[in-house]
Coordinates of C-alpha atoms in Angstrom, one line a residue:
M1 CA -28.2 35.5 -87.1
A2 CA -29.8 38.4 -89.0
R3 CA -26.1 39.3 -90.3
N4 CA -26.3 35.7 -92.3
K5 CA -29.4 36.6 -94.4
V6 CA -27.5 39.7 -96.2
M7 CA -24.0 38.1 -95.8
R8 CA -22.4 34.8 -97.2
M9 CA -19.2 34.2 -95.1
L10 CA -16.6 31.9 -96.9
F11 CA -14.3 30.6 -94.4
R12 CA -10.7 29.1 -95.7
A13 CA -8.5 27.9 -92.8
V14 CA -4.7 28.8 -93.1
A15 CA -1.9 27.0 -91.7
P16 CA 0.0 28.7 -88.9
T17 CA 1.7 31.5 -89.9
T18 CA 4.9 32.8 -89.0
A19 CA 3.7 34.5 -86.3
G20 CA 2.7 31.3 -84.9
I21 CA -1.1 32.2 -84.7
C22 CA -3.5 30.1 -86.5
L23 CA -5.8 32.4 -88.6
W24 CA -9.0 32.2 -90.6
Q25 CA -9.2 34.1 -94.2
V26 CA -12.4 35.8 -94.6
Q27 CA -14.0 36.8 -97.9
C28 CA -17.3 38.4 -97.7
N29 CA -19.2 38.2 -101.3
F30 CA -22.2 41.0 -101.2
K31 CA -24.2 42.3 -103.5
S32 CA -24.8 46.5 -103.7
S33 CA -28.0 45.8 -102.8
E34 CA -27.5 43.7 -99.7
V35 CA -24.7 46.6 -99.3
E36 CA -27.8 48.8 -98.7
V37 CA -30.0 47.0 -96.7
W38 CA -27.1 46.1 -94.0
C39 CA -26.2 50.4 -93.9
R40 CA -29.8 50.9 -93.1
S41 CA -29.5 49.4 -90.3
L42 CA -26.4 50.3 -89.0
P43 CA -26.3 52.9 -86.0
P44 CA -26.8 56.3 -87.0
F45 CA -23.6 58.5 -87.4
E46 CA -23.0 62.4 -87.0
P47 CA -21.8 63.3 -90.3
N48 CA -19.4 65.9 -91.0
M49 CA -18.4 65.9 -87.4
E50 CA -15.4 68.3 -86.3
V51 CA -13.5 66.8 -83.7
S52 CA -9.9 68.0 -82.2
N53 CA -7.3 66.7 -79.6
W54 CA -7.4 67.7 -75.9
S55 CA -4.8 70.5 -76.8
S56 CA -6.2 71.7 -79.9
T57 CA -3.3 71.2 -81.8
H58 CA -4.7 68.7 -84.4
S59 CA -8.8 68.5 -85.7
V60 CA -10.5 66.9 -88.5
V61 CA -13.7 66.8 -90.1
A62 CA -14.6 63.0 -89.9
G63 CA -17.0 62.3 -92.5
K64 CA -19.0 59.8 -90.5
Y65 CA -18.8 59.9 -86.5
Y66 CA -20.2 56.5 -85.1
Q67 CA -20.8 56.5 -81.0
P68 CA -22.3 52.3 -80.8
E69 CA -24.5 51.5 -77.7
T70 CA -23.7 48.0 -77.6
V71 CA -20.9 45.7 -78.9
E72 CA -23.1 44.2 -81.4
E73 CA -23.4 47.5 -83.3
L74 CA -20.0 48.3 -82.6
K75 CA -19.5 45.1 -84.7
D76 CA -21.8 45.9 -87.3
I77 CA -20.4 49.0 -87.9
V78 CA -16.8 47.4 -88.2
T79 CA -18.0 44.8 -90.4
I80 CA -19.8 47.0 -93.0
C81 CA -16.8 49.0 -93.2
H82 CA -14.5 46.4 -94.0
A83 CA -17.3 45.4 -96.8
T84 CA -17.2 48.6 -98.3
G85 CA -13.5 49.6 -97.7
Q86 CA -14.5 52.1 -95.3
K87 CA -11.7 53.5 -93.3
I88 CA -12.5 54.3 -89.7
R89 CA -10.2 55.3 -86.6
P90 CA -11.3 54.3 -83.2
A91 CA -11.3 57.1 -80.5
G92 CA -11.0 57.6 -77.0
A93 CA -11.1 60.8 -74.9
M94 CA -9.1 62.4 -78.0
L95 CA -6.0 63.0 -75.0
S96 CA -3.0 62.2 -77.4
P97 CA -1.2 65.2 -78.3
N98 CA -0.5 63.7 -81.7
G99 CA -4.4 63.0 -83.1
I100 CA -3.3 59.5 -83.3
S101 CA -7.2 58.4 -83.5
L102 CA -7.9 60.9 -86.1
S103 CA -9.2 60.4 -89.0
T104 CA -11.2 62.9 -92.1
D105 CA -12.8 59.3 -93.4
A106 CA -14.7 57.9 -90.1
M107 CA -14.4 57.5 -86.7
V108 CA -16.1 55.6 -83.7
S109 CA -16.3 56.6 -80.4
L110 CA -16.5 54.2 -78.0
S111 CA -17.5 56.7 -75.0
R112 CA -20.7 54.7 -74.8
L113 CA -19.2 51.3 -74.1
D114 CA -18.2 52.0 -70.6
K115 CA -19.4 49.5 -68.3
V116 CA -17.6 47.8 -65.5
L117 CA -18.4 44.0 -66.2
E118 CA -17.0 41.9 -63.3
V119 CA -15.0 43.1 -60.5
D120 CA -13.1 39.8 -58.8
P121 CA -11.6 41.1 -55.5
K122 CA -10.0 37.8 -54.7
G123 CA -8.2 37.4 -58.3
Q124 CA -7.6 41.3 -57.8
T125 CA -8.8 41.7 -61.6
I126 CA -11.4 44.1 -63.1
T127 CA -13.1 43.4 -66.8
V128 CA -13.9 46.6 -68.4
Q129 CA -15.3 47.4 -71.7
A130 CA -12.6 49.2 -73.3
G131 CA -14.5 53.1 -73.6
I132 CA -13.9 53.7 -69.8
K133 CA -12.3 55.9 -68.6
V134 CA -9.1 55.6 -65.8
S135 CA -10.9 57.4 -63.1
Q136 CA -13.9 55.5 -63.2
V137 CA -12.3 52.4 -63.0
L138 CA -10.3 53.8 -60.2
E139 CA -13.0 54.8 -58.4
E140 CA -14.7 51.3 -59.0
L141 CA -11.6 49.2 -57.5
R142 CA -12.1 51.9 -54.7
K143 CA -15.2 49.8 -54.0
H144 CA -13.5 46.8 -53.5
G145 CA -10.0 47.8 -51.8
L146 CA -8.5 47.4 -55.2
T147 CA -6.6 50.0 -57.3
L148 CA -4.3 50.4 -60.2
Q149 CA -0.5 49.7 -59.8
N150 CA 0.4 52.5 -62.2
F151 CA -1.0 55.5 -64.3
S152 CA -0.5 58.4 -66.2
S153 CA -0.8 61.9 -64.5
I154 CA -4.2 62.6 -65.6
Q155 CA -7.1 60.2 -65.5
D156 CA -9.4 61.0 -68.2
Q157 CA -8.3 58.5 -70.6
Q158 CA -10.5 55.9 -72.1
M159 CA -9.1 52.1 -71.0
G160 CA -8.8 51.2 -74.7
G161 CA -6.7 54.0 -76.2
W162 CA -4.5 54.3 -72.8
T163 CA -3.4 51.2 -73.1
Q164 CA -3.1 50.8 -77.4
V165 CA -0.2 52.8 -76.9
A166 CA 1.5 52.0 -74.2
A167 CA 0.8 55.1 -71.9
H168 CA 3.0 55.0 -68.6
G169 CA 3.5 56.1 -65.4
T170 CA 6.7 56.3 -63.4
G171 CA 8.6 53.6 -61.4
A172 CA 11.6 51.5 -62.5
T173 CA 9.5 48.7 -61.6
L174 CA 6.5 49.1 -63.0
P175 CA 6.0 48.4 -66.3
T176 CA 4.0 50.7 -69.1
V177 CA 0.3 50.1 -68.5
E178 CA -0.8 47.4 -71.3
E179 CA 1.0 45.1 -69.0
M180 CA -1.9 45.3 -66.6
I181 CA -4.0 43.6 -69.5
V182 CA -4.7 40.0 -68.3
R183 CA -7.3 39.2 -71.3
M184 CA -8.6 41.5 -74.1
K185 CA -11.5 41.4 -76.5
L186 CA -10.6 42.7 -80.3
V187 CA -13.1 43.5 -82.7
T188 CA -11.3 42.8 -86.2
P189 CA -12.7 43.5 -89.6
S190 CA -11.5 40.2 -91.2
L191 CA -12.1 37.8 -88.3
G192 CA -14.8 39.5 -86.0
E193 CA -14.6 39.5 -82.2
L194 CA -11.2 37.8 -81.0
E195 CA -10.6 36.8 -77.5
L196 CA -7.1 37.1 -76.6
S197 CA -4.8 36.2 -73.5
E198 CA -1.5 34.6 -72.3
Q199 CA -3.0 31.4 -72.9
H200 CA -5.1 32.2 -76.2
E201 CA -3.0 33.3 -78.9
P202 CA -0.4 34.6 -76.8
E203 CA 1.8 35.9 -79.8
L204 CA -0.9 38.2 -81.1
F205 CA -2.3 39.1 -77.7
Q206 CA 1.3 40.5 -76.7
M207 CA 1.2 42.2 -80.4
A208 CA -2.1 43.2 -80.1
K209 CA -1.4 45.0 -76.4
V210 CA -0.1 47.8 -78.2
G211 CA -1.7 47.8 -81.5
L212 CA -2.3 51.3 -82.1
G213 CA -6.1 50.5 -82.9
C214 CA -4.7 48.6 -86.2
L215 CA -5.2 45.2 -85.4
G216 CA -8.7 45.8 -84.3
I217 CA -10.7 47.7 -82.1
V218 CA -10.2 46.8 -78.1
S219 CA -13.7 46.1 -76.9
E220 CA -13.1 44.6 -74.1
M221 CA -9.8 43.7 -71.5
T222 CA -9.4 42.5 -67.9
L223 CA -6.8 44.3 -65.7
R224 CA -4.8 43.1 -62.8
C225 CA -5.1 45.1 -59.9
I226 CA -3.5 46.0 -56.2
P227 CA -4.7 46.1 -52.8
Q228 CA -5.4 50.0 -52.6
H229 CA -2.9 51.8 -50.6
K230 CA -1.5 55.4 -49.6
L231 CA 1.5 56.8 -50.7
L232 CA 3.9 59.1 -49.1
E233 CA 5.2 61.5 -51.8
T234 CA 8.6 64.0 -51.1
T235 CA 9.0 66.8 -53.4
Y236 CA 12.3 68.4 -53.4
V237 CA 14.7 71.0 -55.2
T238 CA 18.1 69.6 -56.1
D239 CA 20.9 70.5 -58.7
I240 CA 22.7 68.3 -61.2
A241 CA 25.7 67.2 -58.8
G242 CA 22.7 66.3 -56.4
I243 CA 20.9 64.2 -59.0
K244 CA 24.5 62.5 -59.8
K245 CA 25.2 61.1 -56.2
D246 CA 21.8 60.2 -55.5
H247 CA 19.8 58.9 -58.9
E248 CA 20.7 55.0 -58.3
E249 CA 19.4 55.0 -54.8
L250 CA 16.3 57.2 -55.6
L251 CA 15.2 54.3 -58.4
R252 CA 15.8 51.5 -55.9
K253 CA 14.8 52.7 -52.4
Y254 CA 11.4 54.6 -54.1
R255 CA 8.6 53.0 -56.2
H256 CA 8.2 56.3 -57.8
V257 CA 10.5 58.6 -59.3
R258 CA 9.9 61.4 -61.3
Y259 CA 12.8 64.0 -61.7
M260 CA 11.5 67.9 -63.3
W261 CA 14.5 69.1 -65.5
L262 CA 14.1 72.9 -65.1
P263 CA 16.2 74.6 -68.3
R264 CA 19.1 76.8 -67.7
T265 CA 18.7 77.4 -63.9
G266 CA 20.5 74.4 -62.6
K267 CA 18.1 72.8 -60.5
V268 CA 15.9 69.8 -60.6
V269 CA 12.8 68.8 -58.7
V270 CA 12.3 65.4 -57.7
V271 CA 9.2 63.5 -56.5
V272 CA 9.0 60.7 -55.1
S273 CA 6.8 58.3 -53.4
N274 CA 6.4 54.9 -51.5
P275 CA 3.7 53.0 -50.0
H276 CA 3.4 54.4 -46.3
A277 CA 4.8 52.5 -43.7
G278 CA 3.5 54.2 -40.8
G279 CA 4.8 56.7 -38.4
Q280 CA 7.0 58.8 -40.4
P281 CA 7.2 62.7 -39.8
L282 CA 5.9 65.0 -42.7
L283 CA 7.9 68.0 -43.5
Q284 CA 6.2 71.1 -43.5
K285 CA 6.3 73.0 -46.6
V286 CA 8.6 76.3 -46.3
S287 CA 6.4 78.9 -47.4
E288 CA 2.9 79.0 -47.0
D289 CA 2.8 81.3 -50.6
P290 CA 4.6 79.0 -52.9
T291 CA 3.5 81.3 -55.9
L292 CA 4.6 84.3 -54.7
P293 CA 7.5 84.7 -56.9
M294 CA 5.7 83.8 -60.3
R295 CA 3.1 86.4 -59.2
Q296 CA 5.8 89.0 -58.5
L297 CA 7.4 88.0 -61.9
L298 CA 4.0 89.2 -63.7
S299 CA 3.5 92.2 -61.1
K300 CA 6.9 93.2 -62.8
K301 CA 6.2 92.5 -66.7
V302 CA 2.2 93.9 -66.5
G303 CA 2.7 96.5 -63.7
V304 CA 0.0 94.6 -61.9
P305 CA 0.0 94.2 -58.0
A306 CA 0.7 90.9 -56.9
G307 CA -1.9 90.6 -54.8
E308 CA -4.2 90.9 -58.6
S309 CA -2.7 87.6 -59.1
E310 CA -3.7 86.1 -55.6
G311 CA -6.2 83.6 -57.0
L312 CA -4.4 82.0 -59.9
S313 CA -3.1 78.5 -59.9
F314 CA 0.8 77.8 -60.6
A315 CA -0.4 76.4 -64.0
Q316 CA -2.3 79.7 -64.6
L317 CA 0.8 81.6 -63.6
R318 CA 3.0 80.4 -65.8
D319 CA 0.2 80.6 -68.9
A320 CA 0.1 84.3 -68.2
L321 CA 3.9 84.6 -68.1
L322 CA 4.9 82.6 -71.1
D323 CA 2.0 84.6 -72.8
L324 CA 3.8 88.0 -72.6
N325 CA 6.9 86.3 -74.8
P326 CA 6.7 82.4 -75.5
L327 CA 9.4 82.9 -77.8
D328 CA 11.9 84.8 -75.8
T329 CA 14.9 82.4 -74.6
A330 CA 15.9 85.3 -72.1
H331 CA 12.0 85.9 -71.0
V332 CA 11.6 82.1 -70.7
D333 CA 14.7 81.8 -68.5
E334 CA 13.3 84.4 -66.0
V335 CA 10.0 82.5 -66.0
N336 CA 11.9 79.1 -65.3
R337 CA 13.8 80.6 -62.4
A338 CA 10.7 81.9 -60.9
E339 CA 9.4 78.0 -61.6
A340 CA 12.3 77.0 -59.6
E341 CA 11.4 79.6 -56.7
F342 CA 8.1 78.0 -56.5
W343 CA 9.2 74.4 -56.5
Q344 CA 11.8 75.4 -53.5
R345 CA 9.1 76.9 -51.3
N346 CA 6.7 73.9 -52.3
S347 CA 9.1 71.3 -50.9
A348 CA 7.3 69.3 -48.8
Q349 CA 5.8 65.8 -48.1
R350 CA 2.1 64.5 -48.7
L351 CA 0.6 61.1 -47.4
S352 CA -2.9 60.7 -49.5
D353 CA -4.3 58.0 -51.6
S354 CA -2.4 56.7 -54.7
T355 CA -4.8 57.6 -56.7
E356 CA -4.4 61.8 -55.6
V357 CA -0.2 61.4 -55.6
L358 CA -0.2 60.1 -58.9
G359 CA -1.9 62.5 -60.8
F360 CA -0.5 65.9 -61.0
E361 CA -1.4 69.0 -63.0
C362 CA 0.1 69.5 -66.4
G363 CA -0.9 72.9 -67.6
G364 CA -3.3 73.5 -70.3
S365 CA -2.8 73.4 -74.1
Q366 CA 0.7 72.6 -74.7
R367 CA 2.7 71.1 -77.8
V368 CA 4.9 68.2 -76.4
L369 CA 7.5 65.5 -77.2
E370 CA 8.1 62.1 -75.3
V371 CA 10.8 59.9 -76.0
A372 CA 11.8 56.7 -74.4
F373 CA 15.0 54.7 -74.4
P374 CA 16.4 51.8 -72.8
I375 CA 19.4 52.3 -69.8
K376 CA 22.4 50.5 -71.3
T377 CA 24.8 51.8 -68.8
P378 CA 25.0 53.2 -65.2
L379 CA 23.9 57.0 -65.3
A380 CA 23.0 56.6 -69.2
D381 CA 19.6 58.3 -68.6
I382 CA 21.2 61.3 -66.8
E383 CA 24.0 61.9 -69.5
F384 CA 21.1 62.1 -71.6
M385 CA 19.5 64.7 -69.8
E386 CA 22.6 66.6 -69.8
K387 CA 23.2 66.6 -73.6
V388 CA 19.7 67.8 -73.7
L389 CA 20.3 70.7 -71.6
A390 CA 23.6 71.3 -73.5
V391 CA 21.7 71.5 -77.1
I392 CA 19.2 73.5 -75.3
E393 CA 21.8 76.0 -74.0
A394 CA 24.3 76.0 -77.4
R395 CA 21.0 76.7 -79.4
G396 CA 19.4 79.4 -77.5
I397 CA 16.3 77.7 -77.6
P398 CA 13.6 79.3 -75.5
A399 CA 12.9 76.2 -73.1
P400 CA 10.1 76.3 -70.9
A401 CA 10.3 73.8 -68.0
P402 CA 9.6 71.3 -67.1
L403 CA 12.0 68.8 -69.0
E404 CA 9.8 65.7 -67.5
Q405 CA 11.6 62.1 -66.6
R406 CA 10.2 59.2 -65.8
W407 CA 11.3 55.6 -65.7
T408 CA 9.3 52.7 -66.2
A409 CA 10.3 48.6 -66.2
R410 CA 10.4 46.5 -69.6
S411 CA 7.0 46.1 -71.4
Q412 CA 6.3 42.3 -73.1
A413 CA 4.5 43.8 -75.9
P414 CA 6.6 44.5 -78.7
M415 CA 5.4 47.3 -80.2
S416 CA 5.5 49.2 -76.7
P417 CA 8.5 51.6 -76.4
A418 CA 9.4 49.8 -73.4
F419 CA 9.8 46.6 -75.1
S420 CA 12.7 44.2 -73.9
P421 CA 12.5 40.4 -73.9
T422 CA 14.7 40.4 -71.1
P423 CA 12.8 40.6 -67.3
G424 CA 14.5 43.7 -65.0
D425 CA 15.6 46.3 -68.4
P426 CA 14.9 49.5 -67.1
F427 CA 13.6 52.3 -69.4
S428 CA 13.5 56.3 -69.0
W429 CA 11.0 58.7 -70.5
V430 CA 11.5 62.3 -71.4
G431 CA 9.1 64.8 -72.3
I432 CA 9.9 68.3 -73.7
I433 CA 7.1 70.6 -74.4
M434 CA 5.9 74.4 -74.7
Y435 CA 2.9 76.0 -74.4
N436 CA 0.2 77.0 -76.5
T437 CA -1.0 80.1 -73.8
P438 CA -4.4 81.2 -74.2
G439 CA -3.2 84.9 -75.1
Q440 CA -1.6 83.7 -78.8
D441 CA -3.9 84.4 -82.2
E442 CA -3.3 81.9 -84.8
Q443 CA -0.1 83.3 -85.9
G444 CA 1.4 83.4 -82.4
L445 CA 0.2 79.8 -82.3
E446 CA 2.0 78.7 -85.7
K447 CA 5.2 80.3 -84.4
V448 CA 4.9 78.2 -81.5
A449 CA 4.3 75.6 -83.5
K450 CA 7.3 76.2 -85.6
A451 CA 9.5 76.7 -83.0
F452 CA 9.0 73.4 -81.1
K453 CA 9.3 71.5 -84.5
S454 CA 12.7 73.0 -85.1
Y455 CA 13.3 72.2 -80.8
C456 CA 12.6 68.9 -81.8
A457 CA 14.7 68.3 -84.7
A458 CA 17.6 70.5 -82.8
L459 CA 17.5 66.7 -80.5
E460 CA 17.1 64.4 -83.1
G461 CA 20.9 63.6 -82.7
V462 CA 20.5 62.8 -78.8
H463 CA 18.1 60.4 -79.5
Q464 CA 19.6 58.7 -82.2
E465 CA 22.5 58.0 -80.0
Y466 CA 20.7 56.5 -77.2
G467 CA 18.1 54.8 -79.4
A468 CA 15.4 56.8 -78.0
V469 CA 12.0 56.3 -80.1
P470 CA 8.8 58.6 -79.4
H471 CA 6.1 58.0 -77.4
W472 CA 3.2 56.4 -79.6
A473 CA 0.7 59.2 -78.6
K474 CA 3.3 62.1 -79.3
V475 CA 4.9 60.8 -82.1
E476 CA 4.7 63.5 -85.3
P477 CA 5.1 62.7 -89.0
C478 CA 8.2 64.7 -90.2
D479 CA 7.4 67.2 -93.3
D480 CA 11.2 67.0 -94.1
P481 CA 11.5 63.7 -96.3
A482 CA 15.1 62.8 -95.2
A483 CA 13.9 63.6 -91.1
A484 CA 11.0 61.2 -92.3
Q485 CA 12.7 58.3 -93.2
R486 CA 15.3 58.7 -90.2
L487 CA 12.5 58.3 -87.5
R488 CA 11.1 55.4 -89.8
D489 CA 14.9 53.7 -89.9
R490 CA 14.7 54.5 -85.8
L491 CA 11.0 52.6 -85.5
E492 CA 12.2 50.0 -87.2
A493 CA 15.5 49.4 -85.6
R494 CA 13.0 49.0 -82.2
Y495 CA 10.0 47.7 -83.6
P496 CA 9.2 44.4 -85.2
I497 CA 7.6 46.5 -88.0
A498 CA 7.4 43.4 -90.6
K499 CA 5.4 41.2 -88.1
F500 CA 3.0 43.8 -86.9
K501 CA 2.1 44.5 -90.6
Y502 CA 1.9 40.8 -91.7
M503 CA -0.4 40.6 -88.5
R504 CA -2.2 43.6 -89.8
A505 CA -2.8 42.0 -93.1
Q506 CA -4.5 39.3 -92.0
L507 CA -6.5 41.0 -89.1
D508 CA -7.6 44.0 -91.3
P509 CA -6.8 43.1 -94.9
K510 CA -8.2 46.4 -96.6
N511 CA -6.2 48.3 -94.2
I512 CA -9.5 50.6 -93.0
L513 CA -8.2 51.2 -89.6
S514 CA -5.6 52.9 -90.7
N515 CA -4.7 56.9 -90.8
D516 CA -2.4 59.1 -92.5
L517 CA -0.4 59.3 -89.0
I518 CA 0.2 55.7 -89.4
E519 CA 1.0 55.1 -92.8
R520 CA 3.4 58.0 -92.7
V521 CA 5.1 57.0 -89.6
I522 CA 5.0 52.5 -90.1
G523 CA 3.9 52.8 -93.3
H524 CA 1.4 50.6 -95.7

C-alpha cells in the first residue's frame, strides 16, 4: 500500500487482556518530513469551521473540519491524527442537545459516508455506512417490506451517532437502538479498522456498540430489522390516579407506551400503540379545532383575535405563549393548562405506518435533560414521577410541559444507560425541558439556561435515590466541583468505567477521540 512507503509499523502481539480481547499494540515511527508528505495526501478540510448543535445550545469553532467521501479517507485521517496527536471527534447530524461530538481541535463529519451497502430481506438485515440518516434507512427498508423495530421521536440522526449514545424509542419489551447492531466496523487510532460482532471479539463488540465515539469511529454497521407494519395509536388524557390504576396493564398490553406529564395540571397524556390486527374502529377526535384553547390564551395575553393565529401549529403556539414570560411560574402554569385542553381535544386514534406513528413533534430549540433508571419495584417509575412533580411544586419551578416518560427493555451494551445482565429488566426514561423560545434575546436565553441548571440541580436527589443516570446525548458537565463529583460517582456506580478506559487505552492510546465533555464526565 502507498501508506507503507511513509510509515513503518511495528506490531507486537500481546497476551489476551483482562477484558478478554486479544489486541495488537501498534507503534508508528514517523520522521517530520514523512508527516508532511502524508498530510499533503489527506482529504481537504474546512479550517476554523463554526459548528453548532441542533438546538444552538452548544457551539465551537473546530480548527479542522473533515468530510471524507470514502472509508479509506476516514482511515487516513484517523491514522495521521493518531501519529501527530491531533484530537478529533466524529460528528453526526449534530442533534445531541449537549454537543457530545463537538471539539475545538478537529472534527470529522460522516455525512458523505451515507450509503446502503446491502439489504438481506430473507435474513432481515441491512448493512449501511455510519453516516446514513435513520430516515434514509427506513426509506430503503420500506422497499423490501422491512423496518426498524424502534426509533426516536425524530429520524434525522445519523446511524453512527444515534447508536453510539444509546438512543431509544419507547416500549418495555424493546431495547435501546444499539441492540439492533449485529456487526460493526470500527476505525481505531492504533489498530486500524476492526470488524466486531457477537462471534468476533464479543466483549469489545458489546462495549463498542455504545462507545461514545471514544473507542473508534464507526464506519459501517449491520442492523437486525423486522417486517414493515402499521400501528394503531391511541392518545387520551387521564390523571395520576388513572395512571396508577392502569400503568402495569398498559406496559403489558401495548408494544409502545409514552406518557406526557403536564406539571401542576394533575393531567397525564397517554400515547399507546400496537401493530394493527385489523377490524378496530377508530375513535374520532373530540374536536376539529384542538388548538383553540392555546389560541384563546394567546389572544387574551397579547390582545390579538384568536383567528389570526389559526395557521400556527401546536408547537408554534406553545413557543409564542411561553415566549411572553418563560420563567414566570404562574404564566407557565397557564400555558400547561391550555396544553392539557389541547390534548383533551386531541384524544383520538390513528392508523398508519410505524415510521409515521413513532415520530412526533418535539418543538423547537430547547434545553433538555433525560435520565434512565431501572424499575426495581412495581410502580417505582410512577413514584419517581410523583417525586419529580413534588419538587417542581415545592420549589415553584416554572416547568413547561411535557415531562416525557418512556420505557425500554435492557441492553447488553455495558455503557448503555439501560444495561443489565438480566434479560427482561425494564428501564424508564424521563425527560424534563425548557424552551429557548424564538423571541428571547441573548440575555433572555442566558436566564433560561441558568433557570434550567437550577431545575436539574433540584432533581438531583430524586435521581440519586432511583439510580438514574443521564442519557449520553444529554449529560452536561457540572460547574460546581462537588456536583461534578457526585455525577461521576453515579456514573461509576452504573458503568464499568475502568474497563471502558482500559479498552480505550488499547484502541486510542493517545486519547485523540476525546473532548472536554468526555473528560469532565468520565475522565481520562
